[in-house]
Amino acid sequence: MTVQVERKVIAILAERAGLDAADITPDASPESLGIDSMALVDAIFAIEETFGIEVPFNASAPEEGRFDISSIGAIVRAVEELIAEQAA
Amino acid sequence: MRRVVITGQGTVNPLGRNVPETLAALQAGRCGIGPLEFRDAERLSVRIGAQVRDFAPEAHFTRRQLALCDRFTCFALLAAREAVAQSGIVFGEELALQTGVVLGAAGGGVATWDESSRAVYEAGKNRVNPFVVPRLMNNAAVAHVSMEMGLRGPSFSVATACASSNHAMGQAFQMVRGGMSPVMLTGGAESMLCFGGVKAWEGLRVMSSDGCRPFCATRNGMVLGEGAAVFVFEDLEHARARGATILAEVAGFSMTSDAADIVQPSQEGAARAMAGALADAGLAPDQVGYVNAHGTGTAANDRTECAALARVFGPHARRLMVSSGKSMHGHLIGAAGAVELLACIMALREGVIAPTVGFRRFDPDCPLDVVPNEARRADVRAVLSNAFAFGGMNAVLALRKFV
């Protein structure tokens, strides 16, 4: 499950960054991959649609939500938590 | 070139049904933002907005008008009636041929679109209201105002998202200044507060769920509003000849394009528009006492706008009063600049600066006097009104006190 979530999240982000999934490391930040705030909003929409979850994220106050976007690894973990929570 | 003055103003917005109610609310710092009430609102993630509450169009319009007018058109008609009545202007045959209507609207009949889509997709109907097209078209409000007032000069609508009404009023200003028309009705109207309209904004993730706090360190996004404001722009000589009450002078206008990003604002484009309006009006930066900010309450706009203000006004930026009425009436999108011009005229005429309400904590990225929470008495001689739209289109008006 976890490997699959990670693979799908990275594929979504890689597509927005115009990179190969293989070039994305968990410690990279979205900005360092060239994912700006609109690309991130688009990626979060794709994540919501892919996993059937709601992601709490406000581009005007990114630090306010519980969704950690500091690195790719953090995003994957946050998605996993939301899947676990929202399946319950 | 002719001098252009404002001789009438009218409005319907979340703070009031007319100009006196609106000015009283702005002076009291009353907030018109509350829970959204319309069909399916419980399915929204963002459930607040600034609605025109208890609006009963049946009280104001004929049966035929009701069938043909979307909510944004109803607002425009009521605002235009108030503006024309207040100006005392009478459109005789010759004047009516020269007078036109230029209004801003970003979305047009959004609720009409929404209802029509519901009918065909949700309800599975194969038939829609016969007047969907004439209700939703962007120029519907302009058309109905021109028809009701019998104005047969140059009329059209302007759509530049959040800058629509500033672009419209700038255009009307230039038409009167250049001698094309002695009188123009201008402003803007918008109503996106329906399920599909708010859903679309939710998607961008720039909306606040708890209030609009421009320039505040705790700001977390914008809040939508709805309504209209319409003004009578008139050649000064024409206004004098008929003994009109002059509310303010439209002194200058400037528009720029960022040519950079579809949603992110640009400090350079905003600064160039403000500097251009000052130059067009022949104003030095230190002659301006108040700026009605675009001030949406998003992280990006407010930071960028403050940096642009600092760049244009230099050391004077610290003495300048800068406030955003969006904290009270929300963001009226295509009608924003029009409703905000009411606060600009109030500053010049009554010497009262509308506050930025909901302000809690200073943000070092916005080091300006934002007139927090309470209106202030001040004698100002000139003001700017900012509008910076998605698409990177910026439009700034300069007004001067008429003495």
Short mmCIF file of C-alpha atoms in Angstrom, two decimals:
data_model
loop_
_atom_site.label_atom_id
_atom_site.label_comp_id
_atom_site.label_asym_id
_atom_site.label_seq_id
_atom_site.Cartn_x
_atom_site.Cartn_y
_atom_site.Cartn_z
CA MET A 1 0.00 0.00 0.00
CA THR A 2 2.64 2.52 1.14
CA VAL A 3 4.92 1.86 -1.80
CA GLN A 4 2.00 2.28 -4.12
CA VAL A 5 0.92 5.57 -2.55
CA GLU A 6 4.46 6.87 -2.72
CA ARG A 7 4.78 5.87 -6.36
CA LYS A 8 1.52 7.54 -7.35
CA VAL A 9 2.20 10.76 -5.41
CA ILE A 10 5.66 11.03 -6.93
CA ALA A 11 4.27 10.39 -10.40
CA ILE A 12 1.76 13.24 -9.92
CA LEU A 13 4.45 15.64 -8.72
CA ALA A 14 6.94 14.54 -11.39
CA GLU A 15 4.42 15.26 -14.12
CA ARG A 16 3.88 18.83 -12.83
CA ALA A 17 7.64 19.35 -12.49
CA GLY A 18 8.33 17.99 -15.95
CA LEU A 19 10.77 15.45 -14.47
CA ASP A 20 11.19 11.68 -14.42
CA ALA A 21 9.87 10.05 -11.27
CA ALA A 22 13.33 8.52 -10.84
CA ASP A 23 14.81 12.03 -10.45
CA ILE A 24 12.63 12.87 -7.46
CA THR A 25 14.13 12.22 -4.04
CA PRO A 26 12.08 12.25 -0.82
CA ASP A 27 14.10 15.08 0.71
CA ALA A 28 13.58 17.46 -2.24
CA SER A 29 11.25 20.42 -1.65
CA PRO A 30 8.52 21.22 -4.19
CA GLU A 31 10.20 24.59 -4.96
CA SER A 32 13.54 22.92 -5.62
CA LEU A 33 11.80 20.84 -8.29
CA GLY A 34 10.26 23.93 -9.86
CA ILE A 35 6.75 23.24 -8.54
CA ASP A 36 5.25 26.69 -7.85
CA SER A 37 2.11 27.33 -5.83
CA MET A 38 -0.28 26.87 -8.76
CA ALA A 39 1.40 23.61 -9.81
CA LEU A 40 1.10 22.49 -6.20
CA VAL A 41 -2.63 23.34 -6.13
CA ASP A 42 -3.00 21.32 -9.32
CA ALA A 43 -1.02 18.39 -7.85
CA ILE A 44 -3.13 18.43 -4.67
CA PHE A 45 -6.29 18.28 -6.77
CA ALA A 46 -4.86 15.23 -8.62
CA ILE A 47 -3.96 13.62 -5.27
CA GLU A 48 -7.51 14.17 -3.99
CA GLU A 49 -9.00 12.65 -7.13
CA THR A 50 -6.58 9.71 -7.19
CA PHE A 51 -7.05 8.67 -3.56
CA GLY A 52 -10.59 9.91 -2.96
CA ILE A 53 -9.51 12.12 -0.05
CA GLU A 54 -9.85 15.77 1.02
CA VAL A 55 -6.55 17.58 1.50
CA PRO A 56 -6.64 20.58 3.85
CA PHE A 57 -4.47 23.10 2.03
CA ASN A 58 -4.82 26.87 1.60
CA ALA A 59 -2.32 28.47 -0.81
CA SER A 60 -2.82 31.77 1.03
CA ALA A 61 -1.77 30.25 4.35
CA PRO A 62 0.14 27.01 3.59
CA GLU A 63 1.52 26.79 7.13
CA GLU A 64 -1.96 26.84 8.65
CA GLY A 65 -3.21 23.45 7.40
CA ARG A 66 -2.06 20.10 8.68
CA PHE A 67 -0.72 19.19 5.26
CA ASP A 68 3.08 19.32 5.36
CA ILE A 69 4.52 20.38 2.00
CA SER A 70 8.12 20.92 3.11
CA SER A 71 9.44 17.96 1.12
CA ILE A 72 8.24 15.22 -1.20
CA GLY A 73 8.62 12.68 1.61
CA ALA A 74 6.51 14.86 3.90
CA ILE A 75 3.78 15.10 1.26
CA VAL A 76 3.76 11.31 0.84
CA ARG A 77 3.46 10.79 4.61
CA ALA A 78 0.70 13.39 4.85
CA VAL A 79 -1.23 11.69 2.06
CA GLU A 80 -0.84 8.31 3.79
CA GLU A 81 -2.17 9.77 7.03
CA LEU A 82 -5.15 11.34 5.26
CA ILE A 83 -5.95 8.04 3.55
CA ALA A 84 -5.84 6.21 6.90
CA GLU A 85 -7.93 8.90 8.63
CA GLN A 86 -10.51 9.31 5.93
CA ALA A 87 -10.92 5.55 5.37
CA ALA A 88 -11.78 5.19 9.04
CA MET B 1 -8.67 68.03 -22.59
CA ARG B 2 -11.82 68.34 -20.53
CA ARG B 3 -11.90 67.96 -16.76
CA VAL B 4 -14.03 65.06 -15.56
CA VAL B 5 -16.08 65.10 -12.36
CA ILE B 6 -18.32 62.63 -10.57
CA THR B 7 -21.81 63.98 -10.10
CA GLY B 8 -23.75 60.89 -9.04
CA GLN B 9 -23.19 57.64 -7.19
CA GLY B 10 -25.34 54.62 -6.49
CA THR B 11 -24.85 51.14 -5.08
CA VAL B 12 -26.22 47.87 -3.79
CA ASN B 13 -23.67 45.80 -1.88
CA PRO B 14 -23.34 43.65 1.25
CA LEU B 15 -23.00 46.78 3.42
CA GLY B 16 -26.06 48.63 2.18
CA ARG B 17 -28.94 49.04 -0.26
CA ASN B 18 -27.80 52.51 -1.24
CA VAL B 19 -24.96 54.98 -0.79
CA PRO B 20 -25.97 56.45 2.62
CA GLU B 21 -26.31 52.97 4.19
CA THR B 22 -22.99 51.90 2.69
CA LEU B 23 -21.09 54.97 3.89
CA ALA B 24 -22.57 54.57 7.38
CA ALA B 25 -21.37 50.93 7.45
CA LEU B 26 -17.89 51.87 6.19
CA GLN B 27 -17.63 54.55 8.88
CA ALA B 28 -18.81 52.15 11.57
CA GLY B 29 -16.41 49.44 10.37
CA ARG B 30 -19.29 47.02 10.04
CA CYS B 31 -18.48 43.68 8.43
CA GLY B 32 -20.94 42.25 5.88
CA ILE B 33 -19.34 38.80 5.77
CA GLY B 34 -21.35 35.86 7.11
CA PRO B 35 -22.51 32.31 6.43
CA LEU B 36 -23.46 31.76 2.79
CA GLU B 37 -27.11 31.02 2.24
CA PHE B 38 -28.11 29.40 -1.02
CA ARG B 39 -28.90 25.96 -2.37
CA ASP B 40 -26.24 23.31 -1.58
CA ALA B 41 -24.15 25.71 0.51
CA GLU B 42 -23.65 22.83 2.98
CA ARG B 43 -21.53 21.09 0.33
CA LEU B 44 -19.00 23.92 0.23
CA SER B 45 -15.69 23.85 2.09
CA VAL B 46 -15.65 27.64 2.15
CA ARG B 47 -18.98 28.66 3.67
CA ILE B 48 -18.60 32.39 4.19
CA GLY B 49 -19.17 35.32 1.88
CA ALA B 50 -20.59 38.82 1.75
CA GLN B 51 -24.09 38.46 0.31
CA VAL B 52 -26.68 41.09 -0.41
CA ARG B 53 -29.22 39.69 2.05
CA ASP B 54 -32.99 39.65 1.75
CA PHE B 55 -32.84 40.97 -1.77
CA ALA B 56 -36.33 41.07 -3.24
CA PRO B 57 -36.08 42.01 -6.93
CA GLU B 58 -39.90 41.78 -7.34
CA ALA B 59 -40.15 45.05 -5.44
CA HIS B 60 -38.07 46.91 -8.02
CA PHE B 61 -38.60 45.43 -11.46
CA THR B 62 -41.32 44.70 -14.00
CA ARG B 63 -42.27 41.12 -14.74
CA ARG B 64 -40.47 41.36 -18.08
CA GLN B 65 -37.30 42.70 -16.44
CA LEU B 66 -37.40 39.94 -13.83
CA ALA B 67 -37.54 37.30 -16.56
CA LEU B 68 -34.56 38.83 -18.36
CA CYS B 69 -32.28 39.98 -15.55
CA ASP B 70 -29.71 37.93 -13.68
CA ARG B 71 -28.88 39.06 -10.16
CA PHE B 72 -25.82 41.05 -11.33
CA THR B 73 -28.04 43.00 -13.75
CA CYS B 74 -30.59 43.73 -11.00
CA PHE B 75 -27.80 45.16 -8.84
CA ALA B 76 -26.51 47.30 -11.73
CA LEU B 77 -29.98 48.71 -12.46
CA LEU B 78 -30.62 49.70 -8.84
CA ALA B 79 -27.20 51.31 -8.54
CA ALA B 80 -27.70 53.21 -11.81
CA ARG B 81 -31.13 54.47 -10.70
CA GLU B 82 -29.68 55.83 -7.47
CA ALA B 83 -26.71 57.45 -9.24
CA VAL B 84 -28.86 59.17 -11.86
CA ALA B 85 -31.44 60.33 -9.32
CA GLN B 86 -28.76 61.73 -7.05
CA SER B 87 -27.01 63.54 -9.91
CA GLY B 88 -30.25 65.25 -10.88
CA ILE B 89 -29.34 64.81 -14.53
CA VAL B 90 -32.13 64.72 -17.11
CA PHE B 91 -31.36 62.95 -20.35
CA GLY B 92 -32.96 65.04 -23.05
CA GLU B 93 -32.96 63.86 -26.66
CA GLU B 94 -29.54 65.23 -27.60
CA LEU B 95 -27.77 64.26 -24.36
CA ALA B 96 -29.25 60.74 -24.48
CA LEU B 97 -27.74 60.25 -27.94
CA GLN B 98 -24.27 61.07 -26.58
CA THR B 99 -24.41 59.35 -23.20
CA GLY B 100 -23.27 55.76 -22.86
CA VAL B 101 -22.82 53.08 -20.21
CA VAL B 102 -19.54 51.27 -19.54
CA LEU B 103 -19.64 48.73 -16.71
CA GLY B 104 -17.19 46.12 -15.52
CA ALA B 105 -18.24 42.52 -14.90
CA ALA B 106 -15.93 39.55 -14.66
CA GLY B 107 -18.40 36.69 -14.74
CA GLY B 108 -21.67 38.04 -16.09
CA GLY B 109 -24.72 35.97 -15.21
CA VAL B 110 -22.93 33.28 -13.21
CA ALA B 111 -26.06 32.12 -11.35
CA THR B 112 -27.95 31.90 -14.64
CA TRP B 113 -25.20 29.61 -16.03
CA ASP B 114 -25.31 27.59 -12.84
CA GLU B 115 -29.09 27.10 -12.94
CA SER B 116 -29.04 26.17 -16.61
CA SER B 117 -26.28 23.59 -16.04
CA ARG B 118 -28.20 22.13 -13.12
CA ALA B 119 -31.26 21.75 -15.32
CA VAL B 120 -29.47 19.84 -18.08
CA TYR B 121 -26.90 17.86 -16.06
CA GLU B 122 -28.32 17.38 -12.57
CA ALA B 123 -32.03 17.24 -13.32
CA GLY B 124 -31.46 15.63 -16.73
CA LYS B 125 -33.82 18.04 -18.44
CA ASN B 126 -33.63 18.63 -22.15
CA ARG B 127 -35.08 22.12 -21.96
CA VAL B 128 -33.77 25.27 -20.29
CA ASN B 129 -35.18 28.72 -19.61
CA PRO B 130 -35.52 30.52 -22.96
CA PHE B 131 -33.61 33.56 -21.69
CA VAL B 132 -30.44 31.88 -20.49
CA VAL B 133 -28.32 33.62 -23.13
CA PRO B 134 -29.63 37.19 -22.73
CA ARG B 135 -29.43 36.81 -18.94
CA LEU B 136 -25.90 35.47 -18.74
CA MET B 137 -24.14 37.61 -21.35
CA ASN B 138 -21.49 39.86 -19.89
CA ASN B 139 -23.01 43.01 -21.40
CA ALA B 140 -26.53 42.29 -20.06
CA ALA B 141 -26.20 44.77 -17.18
CA VAL B 142 -24.95 47.50 -19.52
CA ALA B 143 -27.78 46.77 -21.93
CA HIS B 144 -30.52 46.95 -19.31
CA VAL B 145 -29.16 50.19 -17.85
CA SER B 146 -28.98 51.77 -21.31
CA MET B 147 -32.54 50.59 -22.12
CA GLU B 148 -34.09 51.74 -18.87
CA MET B 149 -32.42 55.17 -19.04
CA GLY B 150 -32.79 55.52 -22.82
CA LEU B 151 -29.05 56.14 -23.27
CA ARG B 152 -28.05 55.69 -26.90
CA GLY B 153 -24.37 56.65 -26.96
CA PRO B 154 -21.30 54.37 -26.73
CA SER B 155 -22.00 51.43 -24.40
CA PHE B 156 -20.12 48.20 -23.71
CA SER B 157 -18.95 45.96 -20.89
CA VAL B 158 -15.38 45.43 -19.77
CA ALA B 159 -14.10 42.12 -18.43
CA THR B 160 -10.67 42.06 -16.79
CA ALA B 161 -11.45 39.86 -13.79
CA CYS B 162 -10.83 41.76 -10.53
CA ALA B 163 -9.89 44.97 -12.36
CA SER B 164 -13.00 45.07 -14.58
CA SER B 165 -14.68 48.07 -13.02
CA ASN B 166 -11.48 50.12 -12.71
CA HIS B 167 -10.81 49.47 -16.39
CA ALA B 168 -14.45 50.39 -17.17
CA MET B 169 -14.29 53.62 -15.17
CA GLY B 170 -10.90 54.46 -16.68
CA GLN B 171 -12.41 54.03 -20.11
CA ALA B 172 -15.42 56.22 -19.27
CA PHE B 173 -13.05 58.84 -17.83
CA GLN B 174 -11.07 58.93 -21.06
CA MET B 175 -14.23 59.14 -23.16
CA VAL B 176 -15.45 62.20 -21.26
CA ARG B 177 -11.99 63.73 -21.03
CA GLY B 178 -11.46 63.31 -24.76
CA GLY B 179 -14.82 64.89 -25.64
CA MET B 180 -16.49 61.76 -27.02
CA SER B 181 -19.35 62.01 -24.52
CA PRO B 182 -20.27 64.77 -22.06
CA VAL B 183 -21.70 62.21 -19.61
CA MET B 184 -21.08 58.50 -19.01
CA LEU B 185 -22.58 56.05 -16.54
CA THR B 186 -19.85 53.73 -15.31
CA GLY B 187 -18.91 51.29 -12.57
CA GLY B 188 -19.39 47.56 -12.25
CA ALA B 189 -21.67 44.72 -11.18
CA GLU B 190 -21.02 41.14 -10.08
CA SER B 191 -22.73 38.21 -8.45
CA MET B 192 -20.88 34.91 -8.23
CA LEU B 193 -22.40 33.80 -4.93
CA CYS B 194 -24.07 30.61 -6.03
CA PHE B 195 -22.96 26.99 -5.59
CA GLY B 196 -21.02 26.66 -8.86
CA GLY B 197 -19.53 30.13 -8.51
CA VAL B 198 -18.11 29.58 -5.04
CA LYS B 199 -17.02 26.01 -5.88
CA ALA B 200 -14.90 27.40 -8.72
CA TRP B 201 -13.14 29.78 -6.32
CA GLU B 202 -12.66 27.05 -3.72
CA GLY B 203 -10.67 25.08 -6.26
CA LEU B 204 -7.95 27.73 -6.37
CA ARG B 205 -7.37 27.35 -2.62
CA VAL B 206 -7.00 31.05 -1.98
CA MET B 207 -10.19 31.48 0.03
CA SER B 208 -10.43 32.09 3.75
CA SER B 209 -12.86 30.07 5.84
CA ASP B 210 -12.96 32.56 8.70
CA GLY B 211 -12.73 36.12 7.38
CA CYS B 212 -10.91 38.59 5.17
CA ARG B 213 -8.02 40.26 7.05
CA PRO B 214 -5.98 42.23 4.52
CA PHE B 215 -2.43 43.17 5.57
CA CYS B 216 -2.81 41.31 8.87
CA ALA B 217 -0.17 38.72 9.84
CA THR B 218 -3.01 36.22 10.39
CA ARG B 219 -4.58 36.71 6.94
CA ASN B 220 -5.45 33.48 5.18
CA GLY B 221 -7.20 34.38 1.97
CA MET B 222 -9.98 36.21 0.28
CA VAL B 223 -13.76 36.23 0.79
CA LEU B 224 -16.19 36.76 -2.08
CA GLY B 225 -18.78 39.52 -2.15
CA GLU B 226 -21.46 40.65 -4.61
CA GLY B 227 -23.16 43.84 -5.66
CA ALA B 228 -22.75 46.87 -7.89
CA ALA B 229 -21.84 50.53 -7.90
CA VAL B 230 -22.54 53.00 -10.68
CA PHE B 231 -21.34 56.60 -11.07
CA VAL B 232 -22.17 59.56 -13.28
CA PHE B 233 -18.94 60.83 -14.85
CA GLU B 234 -19.47 64.26 -16.36
CA ASP B 235 -17.59 66.95 -18.22
CA LEU B 236 -16.93 69.67 -15.62
CA GLU B 237 -18.35 72.43 -17.84
CA HIS B 238 -21.49 70.41 -18.47
CA ALA B 239 -21.89 69.77 -14.73
CA ARG B 240 -21.34 73.45 -13.90
CA ALA B 241 -23.81 74.61 -16.53
CA ARG B 242 -26.59 72.60 -14.94
CA GLY B 243 -25.56 73.44 -11.37
CA ALA B 244 -24.76 69.85 -10.43
CA THR B 245 -23.34 68.80 -7.08
CA ILE B 246 -19.76 67.71 -7.71
CA LEU B 247 -18.63 64.80 -5.55
CA ALA B 248 -15.01 64.57 -6.70
CA GLU B 249 -12.78 65.01 -9.74
CA VAL B 250 -11.42 62.05 -11.66
CA ALA B 251 -7.85 63.22 -12.08
CA GLY B 252 -5.98 60.37 -13.72
CA PHE B 253 -5.90 56.76 -14.80
CA SER B 254 -3.31 54.21 -15.74
CA MET B 255 -3.29 50.57 -16.76
CA THR B 256 -0.43 48.11 -17.16
CA SER B 257 0.02 44.43 -17.86
CA ASP B 258 2.49 42.15 -16.06
CA ALA B 259 2.86 39.73 -18.99
CA ALA B 260 4.16 37.27 -16.42
CA ASP B 261 1.75 34.92 -14.64
CA ILE B 262 -1.94 34.11 -14.90
CA VAL B 263 -2.56 34.38 -11.15
CA GLN B 264 0.54 35.63 -9.32
CA PRO B 265 0.73 39.42 -8.88
CA SER B 266 3.75 41.47 -9.91
CA GLN B 267 5.28 44.28 -7.89
CA GLU B 268 6.60 45.91 -11.03
CA GLY B 269 3.25 45.91 -12.86
CA ALA B 270 1.38 47.25 -9.83
CA ALA B 271 3.97 49.96 -9.18
CA ARG B 272 3.98 51.05 -12.81
CA ALA B 273 0.16 51.39 -12.76
CA MET B 274 0.19 53.52 -9.59
CA ALA B 275 3.04 55.71 -10.86
CA GLY B 276 1.22 56.07 -14.18
CA ALA B 277 -1.99 57.23 -12.51
CA LEU B 278 -0.06 59.82 -10.49
CA ALA B 279 1.67 61.09 -13.63
CA ASP B 280 -1.60 61.21 -15.59
CA ALA B 281 -3.21 63.22 -12.77
CA GLY B 282 -0.20 65.51 -12.38
CA LEU B 283 0.09 64.52 -8.73
CA ALA B 284 3.31 64.23 -6.75
CA PRO B 285 3.36 61.14 -4.49
CA ASP B 286 3.25 63.26 -1.32
CA GLN B 287 0.01 64.94 -2.43
CA VAL B 288 -1.83 61.63 -2.04
CA GLY B 289 -3.29 61.07 1.41
CA TYR B 290 -5.10 57.78 0.97
CA VAL B 291 -4.88 54.67 -1.16
CA ASN B 292 -7.84 52.31 -1.40
CA ALA B 293 -5.84 49.13 -1.75
CA HIS B 294 -6.61 46.09 -3.84
CA GLY B 295 -5.96 44.34 -0.47
CA THR B 296 -7.51 40.93 -1.08
CA GLY B 297 -6.21 39.23 2.06
CA THR B 298 -4.17 36.64 0.18
CA ALA B 299 -0.55 36.15 1.16
CA ALA B 300 0.73 37.07 -2.30
CA ASN B 301 -1.38 40.13 -3.13
CA ASP B 302 -0.91 42.02 0.10
CA ARG B 303 2.85 41.48 0.30
CA THR B 304 3.30 42.47 -3.34
CA GLU B 305 0.99 45.49 -3.12
CA CYS B 306 2.80 46.84 -0.05
CA ALA B 307 6.17 46.48 -1.77
CA ALA B 308 4.78 48.27 -4.83
CA LEU B 309 3.41 51.09 -2.64
CA ALA B 310 6.80 51.49 -0.96
CA ARG B 311 8.45 51.65 -4.36
CA VAL B 312 6.10 54.32 -5.73
CA PHE B 313 5.68 56.47 -2.62
CA GLY B 314 9.16 56.16 -1.09
CA PRO B 315 9.39 57.73 2.38
CA HIS B 316 5.82 59.08 2.01
CA ALA B 317 4.50 55.48 2.11
CA ARG B 318 4.80 55.54 5.91
CA ARG B 319 2.54 58.60 6.18
CA LEU B 320 0.03 57.34 3.65
CA MET B 321 -3.23 55.75 4.82
CA VAL B 322 -3.92 52.49 2.97
CA SER B 323 -7.06 50.46 3.66
CA SER B 324 -9.05 47.62 2.14
CA GLY B 325 -12.83 47.58 2.27
CA LYS B 326 -12.72 43.93 1.19
CA SER B 327 -12.44 43.21 4.92
CA MET B 328 -16.06 44.42 5.17
CA HIS B 329 -17.79 43.92 1.81
CA GLY B 330 -15.63 41.07 0.55
CA HIS B 331 -14.10 40.89 -2.91
CA LEU B 332 -16.71 41.94 -5.46
CA ILE B 333 -14.42 40.80 -8.34
CA GLY B 334 -15.68 42.69 -11.41
CA ALA B 335 -17.50 45.21 -9.21
CA ALA B 336 -14.68 45.64 -6.69
CA GLY B 337 -13.20 48.90 -7.94
CA ALA B 338 -16.66 50.45 -8.32
CA VAL B 339 -17.82 49.75 -4.76
CA GLU B 340 -14.39 50.77 -3.50
CA LEU B 341 -14.64 54.13 -5.29
CA LEU B 342 -17.42 54.98 -2.81
CA ALA B 343 -14.83 54.89 -0.02
CA CYS B 344 -12.48 57.07 -2.09
CA ILE B 345 -15.17 59.70 -2.63
CA MET B 346 -16.09 59.52 1.07
CA ALA B 347 -12.45 60.19 2.00
CA LEU B 348 -12.29 63.29 -0.22
CA ARG B 349 -15.75 64.64 0.52
CA GLU B 350 -16.40 63.76 4.12
CA GLY B 351 -12.84 63.44 5.38
CA VAL B 352 -13.45 59.93 6.72
CA ILE B 353 -11.11 57.06 5.86
CA ALA B 354 -12.74 53.62 5.79
CA PRO B 355 -10.87 51.12 7.98
CA THR B 356 -9.37 47.70 7.33
CA VAL B 357 -11.41 45.67 9.81
CA GLY B 358 -10.57 42.29 11.36
CA PHE B 359 -6.98 43.45 11.82
CA ARG B 360 -5.23 41.52 14.60
CA ARG B 361 -1.46 41.53 14.22
CA PHE B 362 1.14 43.60 12.40
CA ASP B 363 2.89 41.90 9.48
CA PRO B 364 6.45 43.12 8.80
CA ASP B 365 5.80 42.44 5.09
CA CYS B 366 3.05 45.08 5.19
CA PRO B 367 4.63 48.00 7.06
CA LEU B 368 1.94 50.58 6.26
CA ASP B 369 -0.75 52.52 8.09
CA VAL B 370 -3.67 50.27 7.16
CA VAL B 371 -6.20 52.25 9.24
CA PRO B 372 -6.85 49.17 11.40
CA ASN B 373 -10.37 48.43 12.62
CA GLU B 374 -11.66 51.98 13.10
CA ALA B 375 -12.49 54.69 10.58
CA ARG B 376 -10.43 57.82 10.91
CA ARG B 377 -11.01 61.53 10.30
CA ALA B 378 -8.45 63.02 7.94
CA ASP B 379 -8.30 65.80 5.41
CA VAL B 380 -7.14 64.26 2.14
CA ARG B 381 -6.81 66.07 -1.17
CA ALA B 382 -6.07 63.19 -3.52
CA VAL B 383 -6.51 59.42 -3.45
CA LEU B 384 -5.66 56.37 -5.53
CA SER B 385 -7.85 53.30 -6.05
CA ASN B 386 -5.98 50.09 -6.94
CA ALA B 387 -7.17 47.01 -8.81
CA PHE B 388 -4.80 44.22 -9.82
CA ALA B 389 -6.43 41.38 -11.72
CA PHE B 390 -5.68 37.76 -12.46
CA GLY B 391 -4.06 37.77 -15.85
CA GLY B 392 -1.70 40.47 -14.60
CA MET B 393 -3.91 43.39 -15.62
CA ASN B 394 -3.62 46.41 -13.39
CA ALA B 395 -5.82 49.52 -13.36
CA VAL B 396 -5.42 52.48 -11.02
CA LEU B 397 -7.62 55.58 -10.77
CA ALA B 398 -6.59 58.89 -9.19
CA LEU B 399 -9.26 61.14 -7.69
CA ARG B 400 -8.89 64.69 -6.45
CA LYS B 401 -11.01 66.70 -4.08
CA PHE B 402 -13.08 69.20 -6.00
CA VAL B 403 -12.86 72.68 -4.52
#
